Short mmCIF file of C-alpha atoms and ligand atoms in Angstrom, two decimals:
data_model
loop_
_atom_site.label_atom_id
_atom_site.label_comp_id
_atom_site.label_asym_id
_atom_site.label_seq_id
_atom_site.Cartn_x
_atom_site.Cartn_y
_atom_site.Cartn_z
CA UNK A 1 -47.03 -21.64 14.30
CA UNK A 2 -43.34 -21.77 14.12
CA UNK A 3 -42.90 -24.50 11.49
CA UNK A 4 -45.28 -22.55 9.18
CA UNK A 5 -43.74 -18.99 9.57
CA UNK A 6 -41.45 -17.97 6.73
CA UNK A 7 -39.42 -14.65 7.07
CA UNK A 8 -39.42 -14.25 3.09
CA UNK A 9 -43.12 -14.81 2.90
CA UNK A 10 -43.86 -12.48 5.54
CA UNK A 11 -41.94 -9.67 3.49
CA UNK A 12 -42.62 -10.81 0.05
CA UNK A 13 -44.70 -7.65 -0.94
CA UNK A 14 -41.91 -5.29 0.29
CA UNK A 15 -38.23 -6.65 -0.60
CA UNK A 16 -36.35 -9.91 -0.91
CA UNK A 17 -34.76 -11.34 2.39
CA UNK A 18 -31.44 -12.88 1.76
CA UNK A 19 -28.49 -14.48 3.68
CA UNK A 20 -24.97 -14.94 2.75
CA UNK A 21 -24.09 -18.76 2.41
CA UNK A 22 -20.91 -20.60 2.06
CA UNK A 23 -19.94 -23.97 0.68
CA UNK A 24 -20.52 -25.45 4.22
CA UNK A 25 -23.82 -23.55 5.40
CA UNK A 26 -25.58 -24.25 2.05
CA UNK A 27 -25.80 -27.89 3.25
CA UNK A 28 -25.55 -27.56 7.08
CA UNK A 29 -28.21 -24.74 7.01
CA UNK A 30 -30.17 -25.56 4.07
CA UNK A 31 -33.63 -26.06 5.76
CA UNK A 32 -33.54 -22.43 7.23
CA UNK A 33 -32.29 -20.90 3.90
CA UNK A 34 -35.03 -22.69 1.95
CA UNK A 35 -37.72 -21.77 4.34
CA UNK A 36 -36.91 -18.10 5.22
CA UNK A 37 -34.76 -16.51 2.53
CA UNK A 38 -35.53 -15.91 -1.26
CA UNK A 39 -31.90 -14.51 -2.00
CA UNK A 40 -28.34 -15.79 -1.20
CA UNK A 41 -24.94 -14.19 -1.49
CA UNK A 42 -21.82 -16.37 -1.61
CA UNK A 43 -19.92 -14.96 1.45
CA UNK A 44 -16.37 -15.88 -0.19
CA UNK A 45 -16.89 -18.28 -3.06
CA UNK A 46 -17.15 -15.78 -5.75
CA UNK A 47 -14.03 -13.55 -4.31
CA UNK A 48 -11.12 -13.44 -6.95
CA UNK A 49 -8.52 -15.48 -4.55
CA UNK A 50 -11.20 -18.40 -4.57
CA UNK A 51 -12.71 -18.27 -8.16
CA UNK A 52 -9.49 -17.26 -9.98
CA UNK A 53 -6.39 -18.44 -7.75
CA UNK A 54 -3.95 -18.27 -10.48
CA UNK A 55 -3.70 -16.76 -14.04
CA UNK A 56 -6.33 -18.39 -16.40
CA UNK A 57 -7.27 -21.09 -13.58
CA UNK A 58 -10.86 -20.61 -12.62
CA UNK A 59 -12.26 -22.89 -9.74
CA UNK A 60 -16.14 -22.47 -9.95
CA UNK A 61 -17.02 -25.73 -8.01
CA UNK A 62 -18.04 -24.00 -4.78
CA UNK A 63 -19.64 -21.11 -6.40
CA UNK A 64 -21.69 -23.34 -8.61
CA UNK A 65 -22.88 -25.34 -5.61
CA UNK A 66 -24.32 -22.22 -4.30
CA UNK A 67 -25.98 -21.05 -7.59
CA UNK A 68 -27.48 -24.43 -8.26
CA UNK A 69 -28.84 -24.53 -4.68
CA UNK A 70 -30.35 -21.23 -5.55
CA UNK A 71 -31.71 -22.00 -8.99
CA UNK A 72 -33.49 -25.17 -7.60
CA UNK A 73 -35.29 -22.98 -5.08
CA UNK A 74 -35.89 -20.27 -7.28
CA UNK A 75 -33.96 -17.64 -5.29
CA UNK A 76 -32.17 -14.45 -6.44
CA UNK A 77 -28.29 -14.66 -6.19
CA UNK A 78 -26.36 -11.52 -5.34
CA UNK A 79 -22.74 -11.77 -6.98
CA UNK A 80 -20.04 -10.76 -4.52
CA UNK A 81 -17.62 -9.35 -5.44
CA UNK A 82 -15.72 -8.57 -8.51
CA UNK A 83 -13.20 -5.71 -7.72
CA UNK A 84 -12.05 -5.39 -3.97
CA UNK A 85 -8.60 -4.55 -2.19
CA UNK A 86 -8.81 -7.84 -0.16
CA UNK A 87 -8.81 -11.38 -1.21
CA UNK A 88 -7.35 -10.71 -4.35
CA UNK A 89 -4.08 -12.82 -5.34
CA UNK A 90 -0.87 -10.94 -5.42
CA UNK A 91 -0.34 -12.22 -9.18
CA UNK A 92 -2.79 -10.09 -10.23
CA UNK A 93 -0.46 -6.97 -9.91
CA UNK A 94 2.74 -8.67 -10.74
CA UNK A 95 4.62 -9.50 -13.79
CA UNK A 96 6.60 -12.54 -14.63
CA UNK A 97 9.61 -11.04 -12.70
CA UNK A 98 7.73 -10.34 -9.83
CA UNK A 99 7.69 -6.52 -10.37
CA UNK A 100 4.66 -4.26 -10.56
CA UNK A 101 2.74 -5.21 -13.77
CA UNK A 102 2.02 -2.40 -16.20
CA UNK A 103 -1.32 -0.83 -16.33
CA UNK A 104 -2.28 -2.71 -19.54
CA UNK A 105 -1.42 -6.08 -18.14
CA UNK A 106 -3.61 -5.45 -15.02
CA UNK A 107 -6.27 -4.02 -17.07
CA UNK A 108 -6.52 -7.27 -19.35
CA UNK A 109 -6.58 -9.56 -16.42
CA UNK A 110 -9.50 -7.48 -15.03
CA UNK A 111 -11.17 -7.74 -18.16
CA UNK A 112 -10.50 -11.44 -18.59
CA UNK A 113 -11.71 -11.92 -14.96
CA UNK A 114 -14.99 -10.12 -15.46
CA UNK A 115 -15.72 -11.59 -18.81
CA UNK A 116 -15.31 -15.19 -17.42
CA UNK A 117 -17.04 -14.76 -13.88
CA UNK A 118 -19.87 -12.67 -15.09
CA UNK A 119 -20.19 -14.27 -18.38
CA UNK A 120 -20.53 -17.69 -16.77
CA UNK A 121 -23.30 -16.78 -14.32
CA UNK A 122 -25.13 -14.45 -17.10
CA UNK A 123 -28.92 -14.57 -16.36
CA UNK A 124 -28.60 -16.67 -13.13
CA UNK A 125 -26.81 -13.93 -10.83
CA UNK A 126 -29.15 -11.01 -10.80
CA UNK A 127 -26.82 -8.53 -9.54
CA UNK A 128 -23.21 -7.99 -8.75
CA UNK A 129 -21.23 -5.88 -6.15
CA UNK A 130 -18.85 -4.99 -9.03
CA UNK A 131 -16.60 -2.89 -6.79
CA UNK A 132 -16.27 -3.35 -3.03
CA UNK A 133 -15.22 -0.70 -0.26
CA UNK A 134 -13.12 1.59 -2.69
CA UNK A 135 -13.49 4.75 -0.45
CA UNK A 136 -11.33 5.64 2.65
CA UNK A 137 -12.95 5.61 6.00
CA UNK A 138 -11.49 8.86 7.54
CA UNK A 139 -8.83 11.56 6.72
CA UNK A 140 -8.29 13.70 3.80
CA UNK A 141 -8.99 12.20 0.45
CA UNK A 142 -11.41 10.28 -1.21
CA UNK A 143 -10.62 6.83 -2.63
CA UNK A 144 -8.62 4.04 -0.85
CA UNK A 145 -5.14 3.66 -1.70
CA UNK A 146 -5.14 0.14 -3.06
CA UNK A 147 -3.12 -2.04 -5.47
CA UNK A 148 -6.05 -1.55 -8.26
CA UNK A 149 -5.71 2.33 -7.77
CA UNK A 150 -1.95 2.29 -7.98
CA UNK A 151 -2.05 -0.09 -11.14
CA UNK A 152 -4.87 1.54 -13.01
CA UNK A 153 -5.72 5.11 -11.45
CA UNK A 154 -9.05 6.13 -10.22
CA UNK A 155 -10.73 5.05 -13.39
CA UNK A 156 -10.42 1.34 -12.33
CA UNK A 157 -13.72 1.71 -11.00
CA UNK A 158 -15.88 2.92 -13.64
CA UNK A 159 -13.99 0.51 -15.97
CA UNK A 160 -14.97 -2.56 -13.84
CA UNK A 161 -18.67 -1.27 -14.14
CA UNK A 162 -18.40 -0.95 -17.98
CA UNK A 163 -16.81 -4.39 -18.25
CA UNK A 164 -19.26 -6.12 -15.97
CA UNK A 165 -22.14 -4.30 -17.96
CA UNK A 166 -20.71 -5.77 -21.37
CA UNK A 167 -20.46 -9.20 -19.77
CA UNK A 168 -24.08 -9.48 -18.73
CA UNK A 169 -26.22 -6.40 -19.97
CA UNK A 170 -29.17 -7.61 -17.82
CA UNK A 171 -27.44 -7.72 -14.37
CA UNK A 172 -27.87 -4.92 -12.07
CA UNK A 173 -24.61 -3.29 -10.83
CA UNK A 174 -24.00 -2.25 -7.35
CA UNK A 175 -21.28 -0.37 -5.64
CA UNK A 176 -20.95 -1.86 -2.01
CA UNK A 177 -19.41 -0.34 0.94
CA UNK A 178 -19.31 -0.51 5.01
CA UNK A 179 -19.64 2.41 7.56
CA UNK A 180 -21.88 3.84 4.80
CA UNK A 181 -24.02 5.80 7.11
CA UNK A 182 -21.33 7.45 8.95
CA UNK A 183 -21.73 11.19 7.59
CA UNK A 184 -18.14 11.87 6.18
CA UNK A 185 -17.81 8.41 4.66
CA UNK A 186 -21.44 8.59 3.37
CA UNK A 187 -20.59 11.95 1.44
CA UNK A 188 -17.49 10.57 -0.15
CA UNK A 189 -19.58 7.49 -1.18
CA UNK A 190 -22.24 9.91 -2.60
CA UNK A 191 -19.46 11.73 -4.22
CA UNK A 192 -18.08 8.44 -6.17
CA UNK A 193 -21.70 7.53 -7.14
CA UNK A 194 -22.35 10.99 -8.62
CA UNK A 195 -19.03 11.09 -10.49
CA UNK A 196 -19.90 7.57 -11.89
CA UNK A 197 -23.41 8.64 -12.97
CA UNK A 198 -22.44 11.81 -14.54
CA UNK A 199 -19.96 9.93 -16.57
CA UNK A 200 -22.84 7.62 -17.74
CA UNK A 201 -21.31 4.51 -16.05
CA UNK A 202 -23.69 1.50 -15.63
CA UNK A 203 -24.23 1.85 -11.83
CA UNK A 204 -27.79 0.66 -10.96
CA UNK A 205 -27.49 0.44 -7.13
CA UNK A 206 -25.78 1.04 -3.93
CA UNK A 207 -25.16 -1.75 -1.33
CA UNK A 208 -25.35 -0.69 2.25
CA UNK A 209 -23.58 -3.32 4.12
CA UNK A 210 -25.03 -2.41 7.55
CA UNK A 211 -22.70 -4.28 9.90
CA UNK A 212 -23.80 -2.49 12.87
CA UNK A 213 -23.77 -2.89 16.67
CA UNK A 214 -26.81 -2.68 19.29
CA UNK A 215 -26.94 1.13 19.61
CA UNK A 216 -24.64 2.25 17.01
CA UNK A 217 -24.99 3.93 14.52
CA UNK A 218 -28.29 5.55 15.62
CA UNK A 219 -31.44 5.00 13.28
CA UNK A 220 -31.56 8.66 12.59
CA UNK A 221 -28.20 8.80 11.25
CA UNK A 222 -29.09 5.42 9.24
CA UNK A 223 -32.33 6.95 7.84
CA UNK A 224 -30.62 10.20 6.75
CA UNK A 225 -27.96 8.26 4.68
CA UNK A 226 -30.85 6.32 3.21
CA UNK A 227 -32.61 9.34 2.15
CA UNK A 228 -29.24 10.69 0.55
CA UNK A 229 -28.63 7.48 -1.57
CA UNK A 230 -32.15 7.05 -2.54
CA UNK A 231 -32.19 10.65 -3.92
CA UNK A 232 -29.70 9.59 -6.37
CA UNK A 233 -32.39 7.53 -8.22
CA UNK A 234 -30.30 4.29 -7.56
CA UNK A 235 -31.75 0.96 -6.06
CA UNK A 236 -30.86 0.08 -2.56
CA UNK A 237 -29.80 -3.27 -1.27
CA UNK A 238 -28.82 -3.80 2.28
CA UNK A 239 -26.23 -6.30 1.64
CA UNK A 240 -24.56 -7.54 4.80
CA UNK A 241 -26.87 -6.93 7.76
CA UNK A 242 -25.73 -8.23 11.02
CA UNK A 243 -25.99 -6.72 14.60
CA UNK A 244 -22.90 -7.29 16.75
CA UNK A 245 -23.61 -7.27 20.70
CA UNK A 246 -20.12 -5.69 21.07
CA UNK A 247 -19.64 -1.80 20.48
CA UNK A 248 -17.78 -1.09 17.12
CA UNK A 249 -14.11 -0.76 17.75
CA UNK A 250 -12.35 -1.56 14.35
CA UNK A 251 -8.98 -0.35 15.49
CA UNK A 252 -7.12 -3.54 16.81
CA UNK A 253 -4.84 -1.65 19.03
CA UNK A 254 -7.77 -0.08 20.98
CA UNK A 255 -9.20 -1.90 24.07
CA UNK A 256 -12.12 -4.43 23.12
CA UNK A 257 -14.92 -5.33 25.09
CA UNK A 258 -14.63 -8.48 26.66
CA UNK A 259 -16.63 -11.82 25.68
CA UNK A 260 -20.38 -11.48 27.03
CA UNK A 261 -22.73 -14.20 27.50
CA UNK A 262 -25.97 -14.44 25.35
CA UNK A 263 -28.59 -13.61 28.00
CA UNK A 264 -32.18 -12.50 28.07
CA UNK A 265 -31.00 -8.84 28.38
CA UNK A 266 -28.87 -9.22 25.11
CA UNK A 267 -31.64 -11.05 23.26
CA UNK A 268 -34.10 -8.27 24.17
CA UNK A 269 -31.60 -5.42 23.13
CA UNK A 270 -31.21 -7.36 19.79
CA UNK A 271 -34.82 -7.96 19.25
CA UNK A 272 -35.39 -4.09 19.72
CA UNK A 273 -32.53 -3.30 17.36
CA UNK A 274 -33.61 -5.76 14.72
CA UNK A 275 -37.36 -4.20 14.87
CA UNK A 276 -35.99 -0.75 14.64
CA UNK A 277 -34.08 -1.53 11.70
CA UNK A 278 -36.74 -3.48 9.65
CA UNK A 279 -38.97 -0.61 10.60
CA UNK A 280 -36.58 1.67 8.84
CA UNK A 281 -36.32 -0.43 5.76
CA UNK A 282 -40.07 -0.84 5.66
CA UNK A 283 -40.42 2.99 5.63
CA UNK A 284 -38.12 3.01 2.46
CA UNK A 285 -39.25 -0.28 0.91
CA UNK A 286 -40.13 1.61 -2.28
CA UNK A 287 -36.35 2.26 -2.79
CA UNK A 288 -35.01 -1.12 -1.14
CA UNK A 289 -35.34 -4.38 -3.02
CA UNK A 290 -33.15 -6.78 -1.02
CA UNK A 291 -32.17 -6.88 2.67
CA UNK A 292 -29.52 -9.51 3.08
CA UNK A 293 -28.05 -10.79 6.46
CA UNK A 294 -24.43 -11.67 6.56
CA UNK A 295 -24.96 -15.35 7.46
CA UNK A 296 -27.90 -17.59 8.43
CA UNK A 297 -27.52 -18.83 12.10
CA UNK A 298 -25.31 -17.79 15.01
CA UNK A 299 -23.13 -20.87 14.89
CA UNK A 300 -21.48 -19.73 11.73
CA UNK A 301 -20.87 -16.09 11.63
CA UNK A 302 -17.81 -13.90 10.71
CA UNK A 303 -18.46 -11.69 13.67
CA UNK A 304 -16.87 -14.49 15.86
CA UNK A 305 -13.55 -13.20 14.52
CA UNK A 306 -13.83 -9.89 13.63
CA UNK A 307 -12.99 -7.43 14.87
CA UNK A 308 -11.67 -9.78 17.63
CA UNK A 309 -10.55 -13.13 16.86
CA UNK A 310 -12.34 -16.10 18.82
CA UNK A 311 -14.82 -13.57 20.67
CA UNK A 312 -18.29 -15.01 20.43
CA UNK A 313 -20.88 -12.99 18.87
CA UNK A 314 -24.68 -13.49 18.52
CA UNK A 315 -25.52 -11.09 15.51
CA UNK A 316 -28.25 -12.89 13.54
CA UNK A 317 -31.82 -13.97 13.73
CA UNK A 318 -31.13 -17.76 14.36
CA UNK A 319 -29.25 -19.18 17.25
CA UNK A 320 -26.61 -21.56 17.38
CA UNK A 321 -28.95 -24.37 17.43
CA UNK A 322 -30.84 -22.76 14.42
CA UNK A 323 -33.94 -21.83 16.58
CA UNK A 324 -35.59 -18.33 15.65
CA UNK A 325 -34.37 -15.80 17.98
CA UNK A 326 -36.63 -13.27 19.84
CA UNK A 327 -35.24 -11.00 17.23
CA UNK A 328 -36.62 -12.97 14.55
CA UNK A 329 -40.36 -13.03 16.05
CA UNK A 330 -39.98 -9.12 16.59
CA UNK A 331 -39.26 -8.79 12.90
CA UNK A 332 -42.10 -10.95 11.76
CA UNK A 333 -44.78 -9.28 14.15
CA UNK A 334 -43.71 -5.97 12.87
CA UNK A 335 -44.48 -6.53 9.30
CA UNK A 336 -47.84 -8.43 10.34
CA UNK A 337 -48.83 -5.26 12.10
C1 HAH B 1 -17.15 -7.07 4.59
N1 HAH B 1 -16.43 -6.27 4.90
C2 HAH B 1 -16.95 -7.80 3.21
O1 HAH B 1 -17.58 -7.00 2.14
C3 HAH B 1 -17.41 -9.22 3.08
O2 HAH B 1 -17.10 -9.76 1.80
C4 HAH B 1 -16.60 -9.94 4.14
O3 HAH B 1 -17.01 -11.33 3.90
C5 HAH B 1 -17.23 -9.46 5.30
C6 HAH B 1 -17.31 -8.24 5.53
C7 HAH B 1 -16.77 -5.44 6.10
C8 HAH B 1 -15.62 -4.66 6.65
C9 HAH B 1 -16.01 -3.85 7.83
O4 HAH B 1 -17.32 -4.07 8.15
C10 HAH B 1 -15.04 -3.10 8.55
C11 HAH B 1 -13.68 -3.09 7.93
C12 HAH B 1 -13.39 -3.74 6.96
C13 HAH B 1 -14.32 -4.62 6.12
#
């Protein structure tokens, strides 16, 4: 019966099933989260601009709310994220005169930030996305040009992992990225991970975001990538799963698919896609510990504004009225056999 079914219980012997929550949905969607998920990721509340808006001023109010909610329910918490080129305030990279800060100063700020944030949640946040999206999408080269890289050089990544490990030696440390199954980008990510492992950096896992569409990327491409990542001996987390009903067009200047209604055809395609994805995760469940959806229900999803602002999307397992969708039932039936 519907009210007795639980996604997390159905997958208990395979991997944790998580959801990104935020300061609002942890209240408005609390029932679904409590019943169906056993892992949460704060969507924005641990990002630098939120948790450390000006130098030495930390704001833990929203992050604490999420962490306490999870602790009361015995859930795993994924920390997201320590070092990223987005949602990081400009002051981090500037001196008192507004000029680019010297490397020493930026490094000291990175050190203070990681010690404070990771230290606060030691023993409560089970893993951290230490570095998010450091690899370029296409073209020549390897690492994304970013203020971090300009200030600290390529070593900022290894540094961040070592600092996080110092701050909480028991936390599992992840590198997290998107378009992670696209072969060129996959190879660049693999190169980065191999480099870090060769140098003995404390990297324990790779986060595969999996912001996908109804038919792209193909499952074969995704499986090939999973096989390559797991061969490094790292743990795998699916960190930000959602399935847009629109084809993936990231370049804002290219024509975009117009808004489409959520009808039976879309519901069925979404269900088939989710079933194929969870079947893939089950085939690799010995390497995958966590499958997290980037949101709880379709009434609160970043996809409504990305890559097109204000275009309604239906990427999750629960609908705008918080009812389980056909995709939810397909994922449940799949694991029950
Ligand atoms: C993710 N970037 C971020 O990790 C997450 O923190 C944010 O809330 C939403 C999505 C995804 C992304 C992408 O799929 C394509 C281009 C840029 C960023």
